[in-house]
PDB file of C-alpha atoms in Angstrom:
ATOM      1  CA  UNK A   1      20.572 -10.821  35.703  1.00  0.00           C
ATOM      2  CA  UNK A   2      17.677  -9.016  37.422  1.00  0.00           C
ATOM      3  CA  UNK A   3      18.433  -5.677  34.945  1.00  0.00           C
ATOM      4  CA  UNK A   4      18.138  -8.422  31.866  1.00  0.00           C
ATOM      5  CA  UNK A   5      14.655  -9.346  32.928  1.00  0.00           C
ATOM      6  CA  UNK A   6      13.648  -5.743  33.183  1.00  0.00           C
ATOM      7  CA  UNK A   7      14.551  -5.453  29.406  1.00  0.00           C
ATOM      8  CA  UNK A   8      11.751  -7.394  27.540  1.00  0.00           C
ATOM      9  CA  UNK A   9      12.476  -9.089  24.027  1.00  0.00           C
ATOM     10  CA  UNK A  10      11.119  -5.945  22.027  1.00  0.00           C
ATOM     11  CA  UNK A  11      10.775  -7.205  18.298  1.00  0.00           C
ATOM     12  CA  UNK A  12       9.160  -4.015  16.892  1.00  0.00           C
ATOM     13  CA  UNK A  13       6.925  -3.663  13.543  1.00  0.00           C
ATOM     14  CA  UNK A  14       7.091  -0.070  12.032  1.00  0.00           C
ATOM     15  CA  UNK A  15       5.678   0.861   8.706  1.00  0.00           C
ATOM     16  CA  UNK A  16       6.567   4.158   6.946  1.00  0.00           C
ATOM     17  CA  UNK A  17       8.294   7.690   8.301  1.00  0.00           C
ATOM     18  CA  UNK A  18       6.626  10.787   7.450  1.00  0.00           C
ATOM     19  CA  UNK A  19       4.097  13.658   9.403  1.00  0.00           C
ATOM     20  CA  UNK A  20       1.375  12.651  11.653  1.00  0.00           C
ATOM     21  CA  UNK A  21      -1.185  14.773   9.979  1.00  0.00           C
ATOM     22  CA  UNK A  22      -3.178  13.586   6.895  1.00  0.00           C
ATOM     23  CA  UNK A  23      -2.044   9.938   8.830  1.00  0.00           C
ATOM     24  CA  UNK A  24      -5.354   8.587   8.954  1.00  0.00           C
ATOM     25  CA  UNK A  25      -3.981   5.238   8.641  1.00  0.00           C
ATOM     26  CA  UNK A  26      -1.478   5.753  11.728  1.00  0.00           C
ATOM     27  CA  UNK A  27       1.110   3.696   9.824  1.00  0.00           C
ATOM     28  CA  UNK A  28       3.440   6.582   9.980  1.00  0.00           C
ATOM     29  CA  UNK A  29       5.686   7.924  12.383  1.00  0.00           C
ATOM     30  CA  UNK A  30       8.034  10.775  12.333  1.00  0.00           C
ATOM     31  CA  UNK A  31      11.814  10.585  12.509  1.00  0.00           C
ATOM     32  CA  UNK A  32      12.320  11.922  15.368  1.00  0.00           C
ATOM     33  CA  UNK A  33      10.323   9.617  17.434  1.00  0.00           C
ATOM     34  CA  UNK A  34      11.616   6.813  16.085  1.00  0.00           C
ATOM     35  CA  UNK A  35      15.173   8.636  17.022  1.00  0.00           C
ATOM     36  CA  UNK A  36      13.786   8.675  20.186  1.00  0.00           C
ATOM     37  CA  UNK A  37      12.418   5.115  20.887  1.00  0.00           C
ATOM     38  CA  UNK A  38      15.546   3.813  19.297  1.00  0.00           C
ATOM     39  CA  UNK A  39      17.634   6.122  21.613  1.00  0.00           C
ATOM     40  CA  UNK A  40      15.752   4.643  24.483  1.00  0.00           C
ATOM     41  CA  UNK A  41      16.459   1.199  23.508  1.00  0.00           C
ATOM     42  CA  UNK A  42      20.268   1.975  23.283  1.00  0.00           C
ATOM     43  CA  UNK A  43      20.177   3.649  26.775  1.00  0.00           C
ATOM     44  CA  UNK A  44      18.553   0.367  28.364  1.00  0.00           C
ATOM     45  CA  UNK A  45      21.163  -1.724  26.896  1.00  0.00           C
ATOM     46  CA  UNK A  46      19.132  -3.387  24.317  1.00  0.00           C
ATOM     47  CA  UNK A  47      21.193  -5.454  21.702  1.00  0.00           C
ATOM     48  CA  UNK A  48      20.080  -5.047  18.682  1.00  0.00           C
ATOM     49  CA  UNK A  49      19.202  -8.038  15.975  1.00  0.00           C
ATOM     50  CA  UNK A  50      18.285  -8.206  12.524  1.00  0.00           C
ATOM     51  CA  UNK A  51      15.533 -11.091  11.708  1.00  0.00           C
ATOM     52  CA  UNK A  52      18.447 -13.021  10.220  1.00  0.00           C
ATOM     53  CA  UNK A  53      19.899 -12.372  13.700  1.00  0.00           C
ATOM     54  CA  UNK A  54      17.071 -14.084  15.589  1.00  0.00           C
ATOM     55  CA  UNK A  55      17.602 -17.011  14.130  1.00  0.00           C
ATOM     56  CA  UNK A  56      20.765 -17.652  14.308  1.00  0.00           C
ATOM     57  CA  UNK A  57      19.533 -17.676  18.087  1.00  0.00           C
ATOM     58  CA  UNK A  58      16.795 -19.463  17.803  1.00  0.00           C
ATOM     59  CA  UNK A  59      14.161 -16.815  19.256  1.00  0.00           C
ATOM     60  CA  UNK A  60      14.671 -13.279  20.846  1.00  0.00           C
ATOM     61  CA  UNK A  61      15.641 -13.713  24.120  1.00  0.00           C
ATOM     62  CA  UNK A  62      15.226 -10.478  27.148  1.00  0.00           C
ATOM     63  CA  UNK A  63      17.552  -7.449  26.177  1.00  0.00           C
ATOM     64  CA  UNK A  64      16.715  -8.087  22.823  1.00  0.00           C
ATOM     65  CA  UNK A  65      15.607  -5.484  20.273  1.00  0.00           C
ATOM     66  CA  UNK A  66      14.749  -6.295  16.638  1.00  0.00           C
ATOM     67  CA  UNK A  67      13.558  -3.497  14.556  1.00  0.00           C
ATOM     68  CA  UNK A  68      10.732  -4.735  11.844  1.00  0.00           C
ATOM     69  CA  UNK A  69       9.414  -2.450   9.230  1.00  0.00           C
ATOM     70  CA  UNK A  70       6.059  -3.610   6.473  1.00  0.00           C
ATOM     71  CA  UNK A  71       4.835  -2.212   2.880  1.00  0.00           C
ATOM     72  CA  UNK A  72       8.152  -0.980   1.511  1.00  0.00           C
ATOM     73  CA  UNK A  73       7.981   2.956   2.006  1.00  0.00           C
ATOM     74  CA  UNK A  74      10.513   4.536  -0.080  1.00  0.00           C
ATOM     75  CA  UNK A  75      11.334   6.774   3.138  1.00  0.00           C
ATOM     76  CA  UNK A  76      12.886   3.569   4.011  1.00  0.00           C
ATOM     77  CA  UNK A  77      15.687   4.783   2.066  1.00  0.00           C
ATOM     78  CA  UNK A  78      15.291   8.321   1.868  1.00  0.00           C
ATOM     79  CA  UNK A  79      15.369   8.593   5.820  1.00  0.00           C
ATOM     80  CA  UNK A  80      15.507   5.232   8.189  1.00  0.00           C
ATOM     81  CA  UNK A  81      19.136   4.217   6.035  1.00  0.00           C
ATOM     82  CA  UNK A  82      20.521   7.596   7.425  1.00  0.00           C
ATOM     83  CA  UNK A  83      19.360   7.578  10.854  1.00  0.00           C
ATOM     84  CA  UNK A  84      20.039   3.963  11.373  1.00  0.00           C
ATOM     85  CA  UNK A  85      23.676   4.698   9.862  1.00  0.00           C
ATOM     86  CA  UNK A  86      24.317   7.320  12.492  1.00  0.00           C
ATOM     87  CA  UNK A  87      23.092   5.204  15.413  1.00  0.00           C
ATOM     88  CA  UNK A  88      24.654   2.123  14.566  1.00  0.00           C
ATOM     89  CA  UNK A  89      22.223  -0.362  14.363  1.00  0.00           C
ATOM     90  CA  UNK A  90      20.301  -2.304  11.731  1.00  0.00           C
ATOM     91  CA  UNK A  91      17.059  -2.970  10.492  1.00  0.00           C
ATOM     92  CA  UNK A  92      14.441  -5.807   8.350  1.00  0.00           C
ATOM     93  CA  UNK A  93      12.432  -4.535   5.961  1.00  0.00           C
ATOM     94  CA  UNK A  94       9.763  -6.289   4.313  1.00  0.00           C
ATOM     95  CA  UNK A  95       8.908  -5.853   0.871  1.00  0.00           C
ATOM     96  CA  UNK A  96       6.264  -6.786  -1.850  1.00  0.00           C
ATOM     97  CA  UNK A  97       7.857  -6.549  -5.159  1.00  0.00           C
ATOM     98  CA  UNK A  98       4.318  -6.334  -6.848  1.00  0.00           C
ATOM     99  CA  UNK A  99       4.277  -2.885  -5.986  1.00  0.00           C
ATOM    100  CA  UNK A 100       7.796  -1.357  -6.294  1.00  0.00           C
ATOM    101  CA  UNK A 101       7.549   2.119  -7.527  1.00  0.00           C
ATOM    102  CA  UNK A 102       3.575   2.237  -6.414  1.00  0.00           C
ATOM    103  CA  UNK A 103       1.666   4.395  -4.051  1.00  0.00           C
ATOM    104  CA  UNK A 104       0.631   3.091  -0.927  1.00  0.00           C
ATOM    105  CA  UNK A 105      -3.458   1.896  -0.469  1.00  0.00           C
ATOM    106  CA  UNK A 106      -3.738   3.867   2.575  1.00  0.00           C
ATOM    107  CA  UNK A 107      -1.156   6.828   2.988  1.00  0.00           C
ATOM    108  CA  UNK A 108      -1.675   9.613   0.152  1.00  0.00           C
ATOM    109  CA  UNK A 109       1.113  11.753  -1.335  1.00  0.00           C
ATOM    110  CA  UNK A 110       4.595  11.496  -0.923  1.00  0.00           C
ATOM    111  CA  UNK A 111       4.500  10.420   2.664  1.00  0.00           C
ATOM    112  CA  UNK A 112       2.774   7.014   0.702  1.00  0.00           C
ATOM    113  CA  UNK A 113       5.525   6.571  -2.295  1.00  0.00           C
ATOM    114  CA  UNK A 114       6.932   3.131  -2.163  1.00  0.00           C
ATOM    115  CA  UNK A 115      10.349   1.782  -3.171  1.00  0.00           C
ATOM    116  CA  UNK A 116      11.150   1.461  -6.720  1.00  0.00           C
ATOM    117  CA  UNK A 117      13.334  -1.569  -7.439  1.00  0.00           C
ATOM    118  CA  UNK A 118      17.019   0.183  -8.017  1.00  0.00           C
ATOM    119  CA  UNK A 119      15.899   1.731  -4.194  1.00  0.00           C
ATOM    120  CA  UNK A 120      15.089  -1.656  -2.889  1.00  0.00           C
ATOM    121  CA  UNK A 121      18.807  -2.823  -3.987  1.00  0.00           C
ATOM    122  CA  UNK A 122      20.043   0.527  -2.746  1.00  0.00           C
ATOM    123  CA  UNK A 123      18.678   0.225   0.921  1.00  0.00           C
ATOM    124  CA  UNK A 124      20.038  -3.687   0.672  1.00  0.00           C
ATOM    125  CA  UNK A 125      23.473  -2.162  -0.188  1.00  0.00           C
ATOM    126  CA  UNK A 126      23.301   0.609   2.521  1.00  0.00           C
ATOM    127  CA  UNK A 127      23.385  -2.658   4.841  1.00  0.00           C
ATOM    128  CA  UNK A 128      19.545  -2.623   5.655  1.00  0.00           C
ATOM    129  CA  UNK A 129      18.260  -6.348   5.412  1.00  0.00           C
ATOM    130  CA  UNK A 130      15.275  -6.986   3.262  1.00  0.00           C
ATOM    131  CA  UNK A 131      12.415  -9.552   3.661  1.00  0.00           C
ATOM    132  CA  UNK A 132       9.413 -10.671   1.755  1.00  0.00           C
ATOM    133  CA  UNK A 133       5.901  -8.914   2.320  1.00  0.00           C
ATOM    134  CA  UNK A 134       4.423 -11.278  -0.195  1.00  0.00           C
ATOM    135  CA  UNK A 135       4.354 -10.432  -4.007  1.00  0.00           C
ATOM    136  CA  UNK A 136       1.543  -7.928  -4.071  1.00  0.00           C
ATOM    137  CA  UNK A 137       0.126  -7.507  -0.161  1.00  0.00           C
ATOM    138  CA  UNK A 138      -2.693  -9.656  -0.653  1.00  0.00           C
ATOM    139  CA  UNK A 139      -4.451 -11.255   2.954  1.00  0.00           C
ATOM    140  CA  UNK A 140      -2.947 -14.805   2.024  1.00  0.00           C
ATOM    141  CA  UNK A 141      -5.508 -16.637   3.679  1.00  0.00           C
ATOM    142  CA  UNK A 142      -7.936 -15.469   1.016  1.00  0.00           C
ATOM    143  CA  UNK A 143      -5.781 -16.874  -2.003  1.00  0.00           C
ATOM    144  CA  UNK A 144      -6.310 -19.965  -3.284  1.00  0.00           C
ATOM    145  CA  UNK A 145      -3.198 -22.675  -3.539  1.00  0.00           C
ATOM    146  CA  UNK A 146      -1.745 -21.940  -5.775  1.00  0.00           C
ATOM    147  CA  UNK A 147      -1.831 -17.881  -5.665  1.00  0.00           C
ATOM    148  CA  UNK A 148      -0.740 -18.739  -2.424  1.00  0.00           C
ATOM    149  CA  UNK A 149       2.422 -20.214  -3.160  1.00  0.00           C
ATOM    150  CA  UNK A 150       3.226 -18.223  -6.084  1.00  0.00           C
ATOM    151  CA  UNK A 151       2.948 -15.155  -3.682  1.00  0.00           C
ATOM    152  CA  UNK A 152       5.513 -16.451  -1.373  1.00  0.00           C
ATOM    153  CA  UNK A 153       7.412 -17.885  -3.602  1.00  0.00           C
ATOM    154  CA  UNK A 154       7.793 -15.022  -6.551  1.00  0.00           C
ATOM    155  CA  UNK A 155       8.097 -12.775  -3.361  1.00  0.00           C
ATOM    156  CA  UNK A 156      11.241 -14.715  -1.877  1.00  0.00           C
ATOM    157  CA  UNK A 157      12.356 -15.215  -5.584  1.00  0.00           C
ATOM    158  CA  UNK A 158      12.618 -11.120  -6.364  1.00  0.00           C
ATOM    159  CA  UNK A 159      14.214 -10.223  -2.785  1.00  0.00           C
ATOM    160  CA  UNK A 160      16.593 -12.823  -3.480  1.00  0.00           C
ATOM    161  CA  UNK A 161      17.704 -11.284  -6.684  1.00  0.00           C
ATOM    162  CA  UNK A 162      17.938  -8.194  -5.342  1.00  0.00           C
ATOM    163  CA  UNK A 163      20.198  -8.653  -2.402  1.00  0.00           C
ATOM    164  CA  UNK A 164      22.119 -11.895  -4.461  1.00  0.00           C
ATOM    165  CA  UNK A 165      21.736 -13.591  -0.509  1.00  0.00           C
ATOM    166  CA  UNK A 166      18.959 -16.132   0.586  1.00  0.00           C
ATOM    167  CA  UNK A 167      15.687 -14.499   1.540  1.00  0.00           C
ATOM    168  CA  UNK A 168      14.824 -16.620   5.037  1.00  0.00           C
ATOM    169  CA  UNK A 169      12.073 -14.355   6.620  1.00  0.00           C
ATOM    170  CA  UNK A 170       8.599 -13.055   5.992  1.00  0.00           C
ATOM    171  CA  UNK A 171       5.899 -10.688   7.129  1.00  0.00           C
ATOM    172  CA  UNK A 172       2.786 -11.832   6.678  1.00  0.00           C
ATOM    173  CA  UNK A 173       0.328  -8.663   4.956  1.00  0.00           C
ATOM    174  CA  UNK A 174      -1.509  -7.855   7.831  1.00  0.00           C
ATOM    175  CA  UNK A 175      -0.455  -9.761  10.028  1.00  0.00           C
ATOM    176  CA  UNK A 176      -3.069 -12.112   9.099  1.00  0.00           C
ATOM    177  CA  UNK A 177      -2.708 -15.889   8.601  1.00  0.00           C
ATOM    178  CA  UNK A 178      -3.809 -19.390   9.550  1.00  0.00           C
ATOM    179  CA  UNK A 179      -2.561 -22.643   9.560  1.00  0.00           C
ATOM    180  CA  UNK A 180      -2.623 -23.240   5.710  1.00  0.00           C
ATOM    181  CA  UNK A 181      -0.717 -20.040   5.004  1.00  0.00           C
ATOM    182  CA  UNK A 182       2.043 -21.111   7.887  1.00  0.00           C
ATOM    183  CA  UNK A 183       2.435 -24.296   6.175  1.00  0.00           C
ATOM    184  CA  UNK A 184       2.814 -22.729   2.579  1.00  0.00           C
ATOM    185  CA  UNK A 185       5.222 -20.772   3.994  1.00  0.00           C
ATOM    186  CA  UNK A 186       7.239 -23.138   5.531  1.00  0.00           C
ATOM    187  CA  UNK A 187       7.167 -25.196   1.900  1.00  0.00           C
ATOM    188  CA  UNK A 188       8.369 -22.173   0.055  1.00  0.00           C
ATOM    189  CA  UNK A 189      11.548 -22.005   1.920  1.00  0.00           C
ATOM    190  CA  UNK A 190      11.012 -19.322   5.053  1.00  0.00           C
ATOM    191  CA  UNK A 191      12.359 -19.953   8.143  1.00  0.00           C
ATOM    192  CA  UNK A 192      10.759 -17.241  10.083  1.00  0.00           C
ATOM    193  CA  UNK A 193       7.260 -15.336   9.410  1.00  0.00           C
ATOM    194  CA  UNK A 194       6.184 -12.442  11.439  1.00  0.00           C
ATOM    195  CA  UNK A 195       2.547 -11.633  12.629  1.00  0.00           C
ATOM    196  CA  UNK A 196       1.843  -8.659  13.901  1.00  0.00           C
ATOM    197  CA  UNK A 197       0.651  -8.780  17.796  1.00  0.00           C
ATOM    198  CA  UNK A 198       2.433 -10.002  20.898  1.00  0.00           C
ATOM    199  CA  UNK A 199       1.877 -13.960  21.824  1.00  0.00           C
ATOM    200  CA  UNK A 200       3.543 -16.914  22.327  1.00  0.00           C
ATOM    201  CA  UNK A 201       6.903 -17.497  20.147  1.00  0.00           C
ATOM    202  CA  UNK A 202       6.494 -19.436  16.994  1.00  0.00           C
ATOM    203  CA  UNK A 203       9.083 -19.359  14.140  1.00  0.00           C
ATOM    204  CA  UNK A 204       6.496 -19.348  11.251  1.00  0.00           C
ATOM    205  CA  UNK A 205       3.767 -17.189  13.318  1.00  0.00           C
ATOM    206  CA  UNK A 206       6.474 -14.885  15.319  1.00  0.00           C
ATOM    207  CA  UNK A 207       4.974 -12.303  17.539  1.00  0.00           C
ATOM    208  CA  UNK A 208       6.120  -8.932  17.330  1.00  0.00           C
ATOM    209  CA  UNK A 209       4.846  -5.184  18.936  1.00  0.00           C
ATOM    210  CA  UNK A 210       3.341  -2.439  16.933  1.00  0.00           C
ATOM    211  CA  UNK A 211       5.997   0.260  17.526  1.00  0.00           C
ATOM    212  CA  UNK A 212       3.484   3.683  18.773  1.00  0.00           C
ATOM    213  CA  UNK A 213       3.494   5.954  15.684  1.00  0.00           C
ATOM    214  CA  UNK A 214       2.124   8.650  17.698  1.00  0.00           C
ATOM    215  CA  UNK A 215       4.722   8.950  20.635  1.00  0.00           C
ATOM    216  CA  UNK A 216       8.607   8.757  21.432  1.00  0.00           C
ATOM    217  CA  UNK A 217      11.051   7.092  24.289  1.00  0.00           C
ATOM    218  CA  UNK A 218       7.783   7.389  26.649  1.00  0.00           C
ATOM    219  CA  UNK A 219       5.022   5.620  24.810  1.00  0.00           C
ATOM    220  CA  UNK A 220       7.537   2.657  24.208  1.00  0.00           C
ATOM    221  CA  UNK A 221       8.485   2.589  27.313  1.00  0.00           C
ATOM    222  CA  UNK A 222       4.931   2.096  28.053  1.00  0.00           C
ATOM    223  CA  UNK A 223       4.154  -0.120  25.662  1.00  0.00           C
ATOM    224  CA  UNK A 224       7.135  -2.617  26.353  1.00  0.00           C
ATOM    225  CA  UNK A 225       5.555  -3.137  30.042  1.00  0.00           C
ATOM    226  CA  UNK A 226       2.448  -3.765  29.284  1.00  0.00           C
ATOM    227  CA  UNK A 227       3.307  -6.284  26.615  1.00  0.00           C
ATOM    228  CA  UNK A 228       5.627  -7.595  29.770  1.00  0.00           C
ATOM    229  CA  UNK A 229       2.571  -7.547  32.114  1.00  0.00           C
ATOM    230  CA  UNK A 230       0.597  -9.525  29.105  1.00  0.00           C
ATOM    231  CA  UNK A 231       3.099 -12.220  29.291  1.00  0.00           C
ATOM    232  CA  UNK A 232       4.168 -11.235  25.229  1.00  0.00           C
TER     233      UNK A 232
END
């Protein structure tokens, strides 16, 4: 019992893979880091969840490790799959079907290249569970009615034909919502919406930790206890 409370719920949020430098951004983080934070997790005795997983639970309890990733970076495929294939564990990644086969707004080159749609369906059939990132990454608290629901809905529309399975959870772009956006959410059919910062748990505004792109086992380490200190 006492070694379970020393293992925080760490729900994670990740965005692409690729070299630190030219990562203005910081949205990336390189393989091997996230080898080693993963590694870590496995050597504290973390379980590890999908979103899907969460709620068949009902919310992440301590010893729990859910691994999040936003914007659709085709190194999702081309790298993650793999790893996560050799170390046994799953991930959710959140997509915005808008922008399948586009370059990311922030990360230039191929570091930036987002899934195409055939890659999307590949890293579904690789086992990797996919969520919506809203239709085209807009901040949905800007949009009016309804561009709101047609982003969530279209969104949870194309994942669903792409994995042929319900599509129950969502990232919001950003982070960034309010109470209109949880309750168009909730009326397009998701279950389970992820911000982006640590907080209190709430299924349609569910807190998660910014994984640290710029260090490995260490930094997470780090970061896990003072999200634990926080109360997160």
């Amino acid at each position: 019992m006492i070694d379970r409370l020393l293992r925080p719920p760490a729900v994670l949020a990740y965005h692409g893979v690729g070299p630190a430098v030219g990562d203005d951004a910081r949205v990336l983080i390189t393989l091997d880091r996230l080898e080693s934070q993963i590694r870590y997790l496995k050597h504290r005795g973390y379980r590890f969840l999908t979103a899907e997983g969460i709620l068949e639970e009902g919310a992440p309890g301590n010893g729990i490790a859910v691994l999040t990733f936003d914007d659709g970076f085709r190194s999702w495929l081309t790298d993650v799959a793999p790893l996560f294939g050799r170390l046994g564990v799953r991930g959710t990644f959140y997509v915005s079907p808008g922008l399948f086969g586009k370059q990311h707004w922030r990360v230039p080159g191929d570091a930036g290249r987002l899934l195409g749609e055939d890659e999307a369906r590949a890293l579904a059939a690789d086992g990797m569970e996919l969520g919506s990132h809203a239709l085209s990454h807009p901040d949905l608290r800007l949009l009016d009615g309804r561009e709101l629901a047609f982003e969530l809905r279209e969104s949870k529309a194309a994942v669903e034909q792409l994995t042929g399975r319900p599509c129950r959870t969502l990232s919001y772009p950003y982070g960034l919502y309010d109470e209109r956006v949880t309750e168009a959410a909730a009326e397009a059919g998701y279950e389970l919406a992820f911000a982006w910062l640590p907080g209190p748990w709430r299924p349609l505004a569910a807190p998660r930790v910014p994984a640290p792109p710029r260090h490995g086992a260490l930094g997470l380490a780090l970061k896990l206890a003072a999200n634990r200190r926080r109360g997160g």
